[in-house]
Amino acid sequence: MRIENVNVVVSHPGRNYLTVVVRTVDGTIGLGDGTLNGRELAVAAYLRDHVVPTLIGRSADRIEDTWQFLYRGAYWRGGPVAMAAIAAIDTALWDIKAKQLGVPLYQLLGGRSRDGCLSYGHASGRDASEVIDSALALIESGFSAVRLQLGLAGEPREAPAGSRGGMPYESRWDAATYMRQLPRLFERARAELGSEVHLLHDAHHRLRPVEAVRLARDLEPYRLFWFEDPVQADNYDGLRLIRAQSSTALAAGEVLTTIAQTRTIVQEQLIDYVRTSVTHAGGVTALRRIADFASVYQVRTGFHGPDDISPIGFSAALHLAYSVHNFGIQEYAGYDPLALEAFSPQFMFDNGFLRPGETPGLGVDFDEVTARDQPYEREYLPINRLIDGTLHEW
Ligand code: KDG
Ligand code: MG
């Protein structure tokens, strides 16, 4: 079935999302997510100027060939902008194929491997009491796994995703304060939340290796499900150091965009969970390959699932999570009501577990007409500075 038309829509139902709408000549519509937080318009330009014109008239059936055409055929490989663009098209083509065959996407990926996908929610606050209250509310709503992030230590999660006047929100961060406060938070969390709940933490690439080793060891008594992104994503030696000296489970990879980039951390088993996403690592086609590759090394999936991945990308990840054997856990940050209205996702959350929709395709709809009334707004991730003003990883 030929591709007749591809629309690239950047809209703001609560926050910016880039949605690709692929139409085939028989009127089937496939949806894809290419949202790259803070750089949405770059992906839109890449798609509109260089990808869409080459897709009109191509067969929508040839998903693998189209993936190779966009990746290999461009000569310039990888990078977050190109991979988000490829992801959007690839996801839309899988949506089309599943719709045309009349099955939910996970059936094309081998059928389900489990009854539901364990998910974790985000608990945060300005001090330990607030974080624990936030975690208790999540547990009350059914979660059995929660990520704990402390605002005072510099975690600016509390800040709006957007910005003041279209400029990034700025916060200060100090490693010594963070490293003092975090083990205390987890000590309290274990005492007040009990030993059964799964606890996670994300260090957002902020630590130097020696700091990360110390923290990973200090956290050992609290048996974290994982300690995420302790050091810069490309600092393999840093991960080796942590791995050799601590038994705290590690997760990394949300900023990686290709299977090649996951090679060292997976093959050397420097991590326990791989965090790549459908939206940022080249779509369903590419993420399936990463999951299978990781399975060889007993690395499980922990696909990135923040609310800056749209319900389309999130649903695609869920179909994979439901089907791959080496699923670990799925991040579920929840969505703004406006986003739920714009995309009508059919995935279900029940007692801490997620399941994708059962309708043909991804189980997502997109209201293009309403999207026109929710135009792009300039918004960026916050930035962090050290106490002396030096720019640091957020
Ligand atoms: O756009 C970046 C966010 O998605 C990221 O900072 C969130 O680290 C994150 C996570 O683990 O969800
Ligand atoms: Mg993260």
mmCIF file of C-alpha atoms and ligand atoms in Angstrom:
data_model
loop_
_atom_site.group_PDB
_atom_site.id
_atom_site.type_symbol
_atom_site.label_atom_id
_atom_site.label_comp_id
_atom_site.label_asym_id
_atom_site.label_seq_id
_atom_site.Cartn_x
_atom_site.Cartn_y
_atom_site.Cartn_z
ATOM 1 C CA MET A 1 0.000 0.000 0.000
ATOM 2 C CA ARG A 2 1.552 3.307 -1.124
ATOM 3 C CA ILE A 3 2.141 6.292 1.135
ATOM 4 C CA GLU A 4 0.022 9.176 -0.083
ATOM 5 C CA ASN A 5 0.707 11.863 2.418
ATOM 6 C CA VAL A 6 2.735 12.570 5.600
ATOM 7 C CA ASN A 7 1.891 15.383 8.021
ATOM 8 C CA VAL A 8 4.325 16.580 10.665
ATOM 9 C CA VAL A 9 2.496 18.272 13.526
ATOM 10 C CA VAL A 10 4.167 19.997 16.466
ATOM 11 C CA SER A 11 1.470 20.769 19.001
ATOM 12 C CA HIS A 12 1.223 21.651 22.678
ATOM 13 C CA PRO A 13 -1.461 19.656 24.490
ATOM 14 C CA GLY A 14 0.027 20.457 27.899
ATOM 15 C CA ARG A 15 3.574 20.293 26.496
ATOM 16 C CA ASN A 16 5.211 20.065 23.068
ATOM 17 C CA TYR A 17 4.883 16.861 21.062
ATOM 18 C CA LEU A 18 5.940 16.074 17.512
ATOM 19 C CA THR A 19 3.464 13.772 15.803
ATOM 20 C CA VAL A 20 3.778 12.254 12.366
ATOM 21 C CA VAL A 21 0.586 11.247 10.555
ATOM 22 C CA VAL A 22 1.202 8.907 7.608
ATOM 23 C CA ARG A 23 -1.726 8.217 5.238
ATOM 24 C CA THR A 24 -1.756 5.428 2.695
ATOM 25 C CA VAL A 25 -3.766 5.523 -0.519
ATOM 26 C CA ASP A 26 -6.452 3.280 1.013
ATOM 27 C CA GLY A 27 -6.935 5.831 3.805
ATOM 28 C CA THR A 28 -5.143 3.943 6.601
ATOM 29 C CA ILE A 29 -3.541 6.319 9.086
ATOM 30 C CA GLY A 30 -0.361 5.548 10.991
ATOM 31 C CA LEU A 31 0.873 7.654 13.916
ATOM 32 C CA GLY A 32 4.450 8.186 15.040
ATOM 33 C CA ASP A 33 6.164 10.159 17.804
ATOM 34 C CA GLY A 34 9.372 12.123 17.137
ATOM 35 C CA THR A 35 9.342 14.383 20.186
ATOM 36 C CA LEU A 36 12.827 15.558 21.148
ATOM 37 C CA ASN A 37 12.361 17.653 24.268
ATOM 38 C CA GLY A 38 13.582 21.211 23.644
ATOM 39 C CA ARG A 39 14.599 20.502 20.025
ATOM 40 C CA GLU A 40 11.205 19.579 18.541
ATOM 41 C CA LEU A 41 11.447 21.989 15.610
ATOM 42 C CA ALA A 42 14.779 20.559 14.473
ATOM 43 C CA VAL A 43 13.159 17.127 14.080
ATOM 44 C CA ALA A 44 10.189 18.724 12.291
ATOM 45 C CA ALA A 45 12.515 20.421 9.794
ATOM 46 C CA TYR A 46 14.524 17.219 9.261
ATOM 47 C CA LEU A 47 11.302 15.382 8.498
ATOM 48 C CA ARG A 48 9.587 18.029 6.386
ATOM 49 C CA ASP A 49 12.645 19.062 4.388
ATOM 50 C CA HIS A 50 14.476 15.762 3.926
ATOM 51 C CA VAL A 51 12.365 12.738 4.811
ATOM 52 C CA VAL A 52 8.745 13.333 3.822
ATOM 53 C CA PRO A 53 9.472 14.240 0.163
ATOM 54 C CA THR A 54 11.281 10.910 -0.294
ATOM 55 C CA LEU A 55 8.464 8.841 1.214
ATOM 56 C CA ILE A 56 5.512 9.822 -0.954
ATOM 57 C CA GLY A 57 4.661 6.925 -3.260
ATOM 58 C CA ARG A 58 6.816 4.396 -1.335
ATOM 59 C CA SER A 59 5.278 1.166 -0.106
ATOM 60 C CA ALA A 60 4.164 1.480 3.520
ATOM 61 C CA ASP A 61 4.518 -2.322 3.826
ATOM 62 C CA ARG A 62 8.301 -2.257 3.629
ATOM 63 C CA ILE A 63 9.103 -1.171 7.171
ATOM 64 C CA GLU A 64 12.610 -2.640 7.393
ATOM 65 C CA ASP A 65 13.583 -1.315 3.961
ATOM 66 C CA THR A 66 12.273 2.155 4.818
ATOM 67 C CA TRP A 67 14.211 2.093 8.097
ATOM 68 C CA GLN A 68 17.428 1.206 6.233
ATOM 69 C CA PHE A 69 16.654 3.798 3.554
ATOM 70 C CA LEU A 70 16.366 6.546 6.179
ATOM 71 C CA TYR A 71 19.309 5.358 8.325
ATOM 72 C CA ARG A 72 21.865 3.815 5.963
ATOM 73 C CA GLY A 73 20.684 5.679 2.902
ATOM 74 C CA ALA A 74 21.333 9.099 4.432
ATOM 75 C CA TYR A 75 25.073 8.307 4.788
ATOM 76 C CA TRP A 76 25.152 10.523 7.947
ATOM 77 C CA ARG A 77 24.098 8.136 10.650
ATOM 78 C CA GLY A 78 22.624 8.521 14.088
ATOM 79 C CA GLY A 79 22.215 11.530 16.321
ATOM 80 C CA PRO A 80 19.101 12.406 18.302
ATOM 81 C CA VAL A 81 17.435 14.544 15.601
ATOM 82 C CA ALA A 82 17.749 11.973 12.809
ATOM 83 C CA MET A 83 16.882 9.032 15.046
ATOM 84 C CA ALA A 84 13.760 10.723 16.423
ATOM 85 C CA ALA A 85 12.693 11.446 12.833
ATOM 86 C CA ILE A 86 13.288 7.818 11.793
ATOM 87 C CA ALA A 87 11.463 6.664 14.934
ATOM 88 C CA ALA A 88 8.390 8.699 14.044
ATOM 89 C CA ILE A 89 8.132 7.229 10.535
ATOM 90 C CA ASP A 90 8.964 3.683 11.635
ATOM 91 C CA THR A 91 6.347 3.737 14.407
ATOM 92 C CA ALA A 92 3.708 5.060 12.011
ATOM 93 C CA LEU A 93 4.456 2.255 9.529
ATOM 94 C CA TRP A 94 4.092 -0.388 12.268
ATOM 95 C CA ASP A 95 0.795 1.240 13.258
ATOM 96 C CA ILE A 96 -0.384 1.008 9.644
ATOM 97 C CA LYS A 97 0.683 -2.616 9.223
ATOM 98 C CA ALA A 98 -1.022 -3.693 12.448
ATOM 99 C CA LYS A 99 -4.182 -1.802 11.496
ATOM 100 C CA GLN A 100 -4.224 -3.340 8.034
ATOM 101 C CA LEU A 101 -3.839 -6.820 9.517
ATOM 102 C CA GLY A 102 -6.440 -6.012 12.165
ATOM 103 C CA VAL A 103 -4.289 -6.807 15.224
ATOM 104 C CA PRO A 104 -2.789 -4.867 18.131
ATOM 105 C CA LEU A 105 0.894 -4.220 17.425
ATOM 106 C CA TYR A 106 2.190 -6.643 20.062
ATOM 107 C CA GLN A 107 0.676 -9.526 18.081
ATOM 108 C CA LEU A 108 3.031 -8.699 15.194
ATOM 109 C CA LEU A 109 5.957 -8.698 17.626
ATOM 110 C CA GLY A 110 5.380 -12.287 18.673
ATOM 111 C CA GLY A 111 2.379 -11.941 20.953
ATOM 112 C CA ARG A 112 2.449 -11.184 24.658
ATOM 113 C CA SER A 113 5.074 -12.676 26.953
ATOM 114 C CA ARG A 114 3.359 -11.580 30.179
ATOM 115 C CA ASP A 115 0.060 -10.584 31.710
ATOM 116 C CA GLY A 116 1.098 -6.988 32.328
ATOM 117 C CA CYS A 117 4.185 -4.770 32.460
ATOM 118 C CA LEU A 118 5.496 -3.744 35.881
ATOM 119 C CA SER A 119 5.702 0.043 35.952
ATOM 120 C CA TYR A 120 7.248 2.685 38.183
ATOM 121 C CA GLY A 121 5.978 6.147 38.996
ATOM 122 C CA HIS A 122 7.767 9.367 39.937
ATOM 123 C CA ALA A 123 7.834 10.555 43.537
ATOM 124 C CA SER A 124 9.526 13.858 44.241
ATOM 125 C CA GLY A 125 9.545 16.672 46.748
ATOM 126 C CA ARG A 126 11.576 19.438 48.336
ATOM 127 C CA ASP A 127 12.485 17.338 51.377
ATOM 128 C CA ALA A 128 12.346 13.697 52.482
ATOM 129 C CA SER A 129 8.864 14.049 54.024
ATOM 130 C CA GLU A 130 7.434 15.410 50.788
ATOM 131 C CA VAL A 131 9.110 12.669 48.733
ATOM 132 C CA ILE A 132 7.761 9.975 51.031
ATOM 133 C CA ASP A 133 4.247 11.466 50.958
ATOM 134 C CA SER A 134 4.464 11.564 47.174
ATOM 135 C CA ALA A 135 5.614 7.901 47.127
ATOM 136 C CA LEU A 136 2.795 6.885 49.482
ATOM 137 C CA ALA A 137 0.252 8.489 47.141
ATOM 138 C CA LEU A 138 1.678 6.469 44.224
ATOM 139 C CA ILE A 139 1.622 3.251 46.247
ATOM 140 C CA GLU A 140 -1.961 4.038 47.220
ATOM 141 C CA SER A 141 -2.823 4.365 43.521
ATOM 142 C CA GLY A 142 -1.413 0.894 42.824
ATOM 143 C CA PHE A 143 2.311 1.327 42.068
ATOM 144 C CA SER A 144 4.666 -1.217 43.613
ATOM 145 C CA ALA A 145 7.742 0.574 42.231
ATOM 146 C CA VAL A 146 8.596 4.239 42.711
ATOM 147 C CA ARG A 147 11.460 6.510 41.710
ATOM 148 C CA LEU A 148 12.483 8.851 44.516
ATOM 149 C CA GLN A 149 13.936 12.272 43.601
ATOM 150 C CA LEU A 150 14.818 14.897 46.158
ATOM 151 C CA GLY A 151 14.284 18.531 45.151
ATOM 152 C CA LEU A 152 16.569 20.141 47.703
ATOM 153 C CA ALA A 153 19.628 18.332 46.455
ATOM 154 C CA GLY A 154 19.199 20.079 43.152
ATOM 155 C CA GLU A 155 16.628 17.921 41.399
ATOM 156 C CA PRO A 156 14.635 20.568 39.557
ATOM 157 C CA ARG A 157 11.877 18.156 38.617
ATOM 158 C CA GLU A 158 9.507 20.424 40.484
ATOM 159 C CA ALA A 159 10.267 23.202 38.023
ATOM 160 C CA PRO A 160 7.889 23.492 35.106
ATOM 161 C CA ALA A 161 9.100 21.578 32.057
ATOM 162 C CA GLY A 162 8.882 24.907 30.328
ATOM 163 C CA SER A 163 10.584 28.017 31.170
ATOM 164 C CA ARG A 164 10.306 31.646 32.047
ATOM 165 C CA GLY A 165 9.613 33.546 28.853
ATOM 166 C CA GLY A 166 10.853 30.709 26.662
ATOM 167 C CA MET A 167 14.215 30.509 28.441
ATOM 168 C CA PRO A 168 15.349 27.466 30.475
ATOM 169 C CA TYR A 169 14.640 27.467 34.173
ATOM 170 C CA GLU A 170 17.977 27.467 36.087
ATOM 171 C CA SER A 171 18.794 25.694 39.320
ATOM 172 C CA ARG A 172 21.889 25.118 41.458
ATOM 173 C CA TRP A 173 23.270 21.713 42.273
ATOM 174 C CA ASP A 174 25.944 20.526 44.663
ATOM 175 C CA ALA A 175 27.349 16.986 44.642
ATOM 176 C CA ALA A 176 28.348 16.955 48.325
ATOM 177 C CA THR A 177 24.861 17.991 49.518
ATOM 178 C CA TYR A 178 23.203 15.507 47.172
ATOM 179 C CA MET A 179 25.434 12.648 48.297
ATOM 180 C CA ARG A 180 24.772 13.429 51.958
ATOM 181 C CA GLN A 181 21.011 13.682 51.568
ATOM 182 C CA LEU A 182 20.246 10.799 49.233
ATOM 183 C CA PRO A 183 21.211 7.830 51.479
ATOM 184 C CA ARG A 184 19.233 9.466 54.316
ATOM 185 C CA LEU A 185 16.189 9.694 52.073
ATOM 186 C CA PHE A 186 16.424 6.011 51.162
ATOM 187 C CA GLU A 187 16.979 5.017 54.786
ATOM 188 C CA ARG A 188 13.740 6.801 55.710
ATOM 189 C CA ALA A 189 11.963 5.437 52.660
ATOM 190 C CA ARG A 190 12.799 1.854 53.596
ATOM 191 C CA ALA A 191 11.704 2.482 57.174
ATOM 192 C CA GLU A 192 8.415 4.132 56.170
ATOM 193 C CA LEU A 193 7.530 2.411 52.884
ATOM 194 C CA GLY A 194 8.685 -1.073 53.865
ATOM 195 C CA SER A 195 11.005 -3.588 52.275
ATOM 196 C CA GLU A 196 8.725 -4.825 49.498
ATOM 197 C CA VAL A 197 8.257 -1.717 47.385
ATOM 198 C CA HIS A 198 10.775 -1.344 44.551
ATOM 199 C CA LEU A 199 12.779 1.872 44.921
ATOM 200 C CA LEU A 200 14.612 3.568 42.052
ATOM 201 C CA HIS A 201 16.697 6.704 41.655
ATOM 202 C CA ASP A 202 17.974 8.739 38.689
ATOM 203 C CA ALA A 203 21.258 10.664 39.011
ATOM 204 C CA HIS A 204 20.840 12.253 35.548
ATOM 205 C CA HIS A 205 24.527 11.780 34.546
ATOM 206 C CA ARG A 206 25.615 14.283 37.211
ATOM 207 C CA LEU A 207 28.269 12.414 39.181
ATOM 208 C CA ARG A 208 31.969 11.867 38.705
ATOM 209 C CA PRO A 209 32.900 8.166 38.832
ATOM 210 C CA VAL A 210 34.381 8.263 42.331
ATOM 211 C CA GLU A 211 31.287 10.039 43.647
ATOM 212 C CA ALA A 212 29.059 7.509 41.927
ATOM 213 C CA VAL A 213 30.992 4.595 43.453
ATOM 214 C CA ARG A 214 30.602 6.070 46.923
ATOM 215 C CA LEU A 215 26.901 6.720 46.450
ATOM 216 C CA ALA A 216 26.197 3.307 44.892
ATOM 217 C CA ARG A 217 27.863 1.720 47.924
ATOM 218 C CA ASP A 218 26.049 3.968 50.408
ATOM 219 C CA LEU A 219 22.764 2.955 48.782
ATOM 220 C CA GLU A 220 23.439 -0.795 48.946
ATOM 221 C CA PRO A 221 21.606 -1.383 52.260
ATOM 222 C CA TYR A 222 18.399 -0.040 50.685
ATOM 223 C CA ARG A 223 18.415 -2.537 47.792
ATOM 224 C CA LEU A 224 17.469 -0.246 44.940
ATOM 225 C CA PHE A 225 15.727 -1.725 41.905
ATOM 226 C CA TRP A 226 18.149 0.507 40.022
ATOM 227 C CA PHE A 227 20.431 3.505 40.242
ATOM 228 C CA GLU A 228 20.095 5.310 36.901
ATOM 229 C CA ASP A 229 22.633 7.285 34.881
ATOM 230 C CA PRO A 230 25.222 7.745 37.620
ATOM 231 C CA VAL A 231 27.850 9.189 35.242
ATOM 232 C CA GLN A 232 27.993 10.662 31.740
ATOM 233 C CA ALA A 233 26.467 8.279 29.203
ATOM 234 C CA ASP A 234 29.691 7.821 27.237
ATOM 235 C CA ASN A 235 31.947 7.345 30.259
ATOM 236 C CA TYR A 236 32.330 3.586 29.968
ATOM 237 C CA ASP A 237 35.348 3.532 32.268
ATOM 238 C CA GLY A 238 33.278 5.309 34.894
ATOM 239 C CA LEU A 239 30.591 2.629 34.654
ATOM 240 C CA ARG A 240 33.261 -0.082 34.819
ATOM 241 C CA LEU A 241 34.535 1.430 38.050
ATOM 242 C CA ILE A 242 31.081 1.537 39.651
ATOM 243 C CA ARG A 243 30.292 -1.966 38.451
ATOM 244 C CA ALA A 244 33.470 -3.398 39.925
ATOM 245 C CA GLN A 245 32.873 -1.868 43.321
ATOM 246 C CA SER A 246 29.167 -1.975 44.037
ATOM 247 C CA SER A 247 26.293 -4.429 43.866
ATOM 248 C CA THR A 248 23.686 -1.675 43.326
ATOM 249 C CA ALA A 249 21.822 -2.428 40.072
ATOM 250 C CA LEU A 250 22.454 0.093 37.283
ATOM 251 C CA ALA A 251 20.347 1.463 34.433
ATOM 252 C CA ALA A 252 21.497 3.710 31.580
ATOM 253 C CA GLY A 253 20.855 4.570 27.978
ATOM 254 C CA GLU A 254 17.971 7.035 27.695
ATOM 255 C CA VAL A 255 20.142 9.434 25.667
ATOM 256 C CA LEU A 256 21.552 6.705 23.398
ATOM 257 C CA THR A 257 20.114 6.633 19.907
ATOM 258 C CA THR A 258 21.526 3.518 18.215
ATOM 259 C CA ILE A 259 22.159 -0.136 18.982
ATOM 260 C CA ALA A 260 25.850 0.510 18.295
ATOM 261 C CA GLN A 261 25.915 3.023 21.136
ATOM 262 C CA THR A 262 24.511 0.429 23.533
ATOM 263 C CA ARG A 263 27.114 -2.151 22.551
ATOM 264 C CA THR A 264 29.768 -1.590 25.218
ATOM 265 C CA ILE A 265 27.435 -1.119 28.165
ATOM 266 C CA VAL A 266 25.363 -4.156 27.206
ATOM 267 C CA GLN A 267 28.113 -6.497 26.059
ATOM 268 C CA GLU A 268 30.317 -5.797 29.069
ATOM 269 C CA GLN A 269 27.250 -6.012 31.308
ATOM 270 C CA LEU A 270 27.983 -2.598 32.787
ATOM 271 C CA ILE A 271 24.243 -2.145 33.277
ATOM 272 C CA ASP A 272 21.297 -4.290 34.325
ATOM 273 C CA TYR A 273 18.597 -2.330 32.459
ATOM 274 C CA VAL A 274 18.782 -0.595 29.090
ATOM 275 C CA ARG A 275 16.860 2.697 28.966
ATOM 276 C CA THR A 276 16.638 3.414 25.225
ATOM 277 C CA SER A 277 13.230 4.508 23.927
ATOM 278 C CA VAL A 278 11.196 3.877 20.778
ATOM 279 C CA THR A 279 10.995 7.650 20.249
ATOM 280 C CA HIS A 280 14.716 8.444 20.539
ATOM 281 C CA ALA A 281 16.421 5.281 19.311
ATOM 282 C CA GLY A 282 14.886 4.784 15.882
ATOM 283 C CA GLY A 283 11.438 3.320 16.445
ATOM 284 C CA VAL A 284 9.946 -0.099 17.058
ATOM 285 C CA THR A 285 12.281 -1.747 14.526
ATOM 286 C CA ALA A 286 15.407 -0.482 16.274
ATOM 287 C CA LEU A 287 14.249 -0.940 19.845
ATOM 288 C CA ARG A 288 13.284 -4.544 19.184
ATOM 289 C CA ARG A 289 16.839 -5.150 17.975
ATOM 290 C CA ILE A 290 18.279 -3.506 21.098
ATOM 291 C CA ALA A 291 16.058 -5.610 23.369
ATOM 292 C CA ASP A 292 17.070 -8.841 21.625
ATOM 293 C CA PHE A 293 20.747 -7.878 21.732
ATOM 294 C CA ALA A 294 20.454 -7.075 25.454
ATOM 295 C CA SER A 295 18.795 -10.427 26.129
ATOM 296 C CA VAL A 296 21.990 -12.234 25.147
ATOM 297 C CA TYR A 297 23.747 -10.552 28.088
ATOM 298 C CA GLN A 298 20.892 -10.926 30.593
ATOM 299 C CA VAL A 299 20.291 -7.183 30.435
ATOM 300 C CA ARG A 300 16.616 -6.364 30.779
ATOM 301 C CA THR A 301 14.575 -3.512 29.373
ATOM 302 C CA GLY A 302 13.665 -0.389 31.311
ATOM 303 C CA PHE A 303 12.432 1.762 28.448
ATOM 304 C CA HIS A 304 12.476 5.505 29.030
ATOM 305 C CA GLY A 305 8.914 6.702 29.661
ATOM 306 C CA PRO A 306 8.803 10.377 30.667
ATOM 307 C CA ASP A 307 5.889 12.596 29.669
ATOM 308 C CA ASP A 308 8.070 14.211 26.999
ATOM 309 C CA ILE A 309 7.621 11.004 25.008
ATOM 310 C CA SER A 310 4.095 11.310 23.621
ATOM 311 C CA PRO A 311 1.382 8.723 24.310
ATOM 312 C CA ILE A 312 2.169 7.421 20.798
ATOM 313 C CA GLY A 313 5.814 6.637 21.591
ATOM 314 C CA PHE A 314 4.807 5.375 25.016
ATOM 315 C CA SER A 315 2.177 3.023 23.577
ATOM 316 C CA ALA A 316 4.652 1.691 21.023
ATOM 317 C CA ALA A 317 7.103 0.956 23.854
ATOM 318 C CA LEU A 318 4.356 -0.840 25.764
ATOM 319 C CA HIS A 319 3.615 -3.161 22.852
ATOM 320 C CA LEU A 320 7.306 -4.072 22.892
ATOM 321 C CA ALA A 321 7.422 -4.359 26.681
ATOM 322 C CA TYR A 322 4.445 -6.715 26.522
ATOM 323 C CA SER A 323 6.099 -8.942 23.924
ATOM 324 C CA VAL A 324 9.877 -9.132 24.493
ATOM 325 C CA HIS A 325 11.123 -11.857 26.813
ATOM 326 C CA ASN A 326 13.684 -9.722 28.659
ATOM 327 C CA PHE A 327 11.322 -7.006 29.856
ATOM 328 C CA GLY A 328 12.328 -5.470 33.196
ATOM 329 C CA ILE A 329 10.193 -2.482 34.118
ATOM 330 C CA GLN A 330 8.436 0.399 32.343
ATOM 331 C CA GLU A 331 8.723 4.005 33.496
ATOM 332 C CA TYR A 332 5.298 5.646 33.633
ATOM 333 C CA ALA A 333 5.325 9.351 34.455
ATOM 334 C CA GLY A 334 1.655 9.910 33.572
ATOM 335 C CA TYR A 335 0.203 12.543 31.237
ATOM 336 C CA ASP A 336 -1.427 15.943 31.355
ATOM 337 C CA PRO A 337 -5.217 15.631 30.791
ATOM 338 C CA LEU A 338 -4.813 17.711 27.613
ATOM 339 C CA ALA A 339 -2.382 15.121 26.228
ATOM 340 C CA LEU A 340 -4.763 12.286 27.085
ATOM 341 C CA GLU A 341 -7.496 14.166 25.273
ATOM 342 C CA ALA A 342 -5.328 14.837 22.228
ATOM 343 C CA PHE A 343 -4.115 11.229 21.835
ATOM 344 C CA SER A 344 -6.848 9.106 23.487
ATOM 345 C CA PRO A 345 -4.378 6.326 24.377
ATOM 346 C CA GLN A 346 -5.944 2.980 25.122
ATOM 347 C CA PHE A 347 -3.225 1.535 27.334
ATOM 348 C CA MET A 348 -4.414 0.450 30.752
ATOM 349 C CA PHE A 349 -2.871 0.867 34.198
ATOM 350 C CA ASP A 350 -4.044 -1.627 36.765
ATOM 351 C CA ASN A 351 -2.507 -2.243 40.167
ATOM 352 C CA GLY A 352 0.999 -1.189 39.123
ATOM 353 C CA PHE A 353 0.950 -2.999 35.778
ATOM 354 C CA LEU A 354 0.475 -1.580 32.280
ATOM 355 C CA ARG A 355 -1.055 -3.233 29.252
ATOM 356 C CA PRO A 356 -1.246 -1.848 25.705
ATOM 357 C CA GLY A 357 -4.603 -1.378 23.979
ATOM 358 C CA GLU A 358 -6.303 -4.260 22.190
ATOM 359 C CA THR A 359 -7.545 -2.343 19.144
ATOM 360 C CA PRO A 360 -5.681 -2.788 15.836
ATOM 361 C CA GLY A 361 -2.423 -0.841 15.679
ATOM 362 C CA LEU A 362 -0.879 1.126 18.532
ATOM 363 C CA GLY A 363 -4.181 1.906 20.234
ATOM 364 C CA VAL A 364 -3.796 5.688 19.921
ATOM 365 C CA ASP A 365 -5.767 8.365 18.059
ATOM 366 C CA PHE A 366 -4.685 11.879 17.232
ATOM 367 C CA ASP A 367 -6.993 14.805 16.868
ATOM 368 C CA GLU A 368 -5.258 16.902 14.196
ATOM 369 C CA VAL A 369 -7.974 19.548 14.158
ATOM 370 C CA THR A 370 -7.672 20.303 17.883
ATOM 371 C CA ALA A 371 -3.880 20.173 17.563
ATOM 372 C CA ARG A 372 -4.064 23.248 15.303
ATOM 373 C CA ASP A 373 -5.436 25.194 18.284
ATOM 374 C CA GLN A 374 -2.538 24.046 20.476
ATOM 375 C CA PRO A 375 0.515 25.379 18.631
ATOM 376 C CA TYR A 376 4.156 24.844 19.596
ATOM 377 C CA GLU A 377 5.420 26.868 22.553
ATOM 378 C CA ARG A 378 9.116 27.525 23.036
ATOM 379 C CA GLU A 379 10.088 25.465 26.104
ATOM 380 C CA TYR A 380 13.316 23.916 27.267
ATOM 381 C CA LEU A 381 14.533 21.494 29.882
ATOM 382 C CA PRO A 382 15.879 23.224 32.979
ATOM 383 C CA ILE A 383 19.631 23.658 33.309
ATOM 384 C CA ASN A 384 21.802 23.108 36.379
ATOM 385 C CA ARG A 385 24.691 25.192 37.606
ATOM 386 C CA LEU A 386 27.132 24.300 40.363
ATOM 387 C CA ILE A 387 27.309 26.564 43.397
ATOM 388 C CA ASP A 388 30.061 28.635 41.705
ATOM 389 C CA GLY A 389 27.949 29.057 38.562
ATOM 390 C CA THR A 390 29.606 26.420 36.363
ATOM 391 C CA LEU A 391 27.154 24.784 33.983
ATOM 392 C CA HIS A 392 26.546 21.136 34.952
ATOM 393 C CA GLU A 393 24.540 18.170 33.690
ATOM 394 C CA TRP A 394 20.851 18.484 34.309
HETATM 395 O O1 KDG B 1 13.749 15.146 28.141
HETATM 396 C C1 KDG B 1 14.563 14.618 29.140
HETATM 397 C C2 KDG B 1 13.728 13.892 30.163
HETATM 398 O O2 KDG B 1 12.927 12.940 29.533
HETATM 399 C C3 KDG B 1 14.593 13.175 31.172
HETATM 400 O O3 KDG B 1 15.317 14.105 31.897
HETATM 401 C C4 KDG B 1 13.757 12.353 32.110
HETATM 402 O O4 KDG B 1 15.721 11.320 32.983
HETATM 403 C C5 KDG B 1 14.539 11.262 32.753
HETATM 404 C C6 KDG B 1 13.836 10.026 33.112
HETATM 405 O O5 KDG B 1 14.504 9.102 33.560
HETATM 406 O O6 KDG B 1 12.618 9.970 32.928
HETATM 407 MG MG MG B 2 16.549 9.369 33.404
#
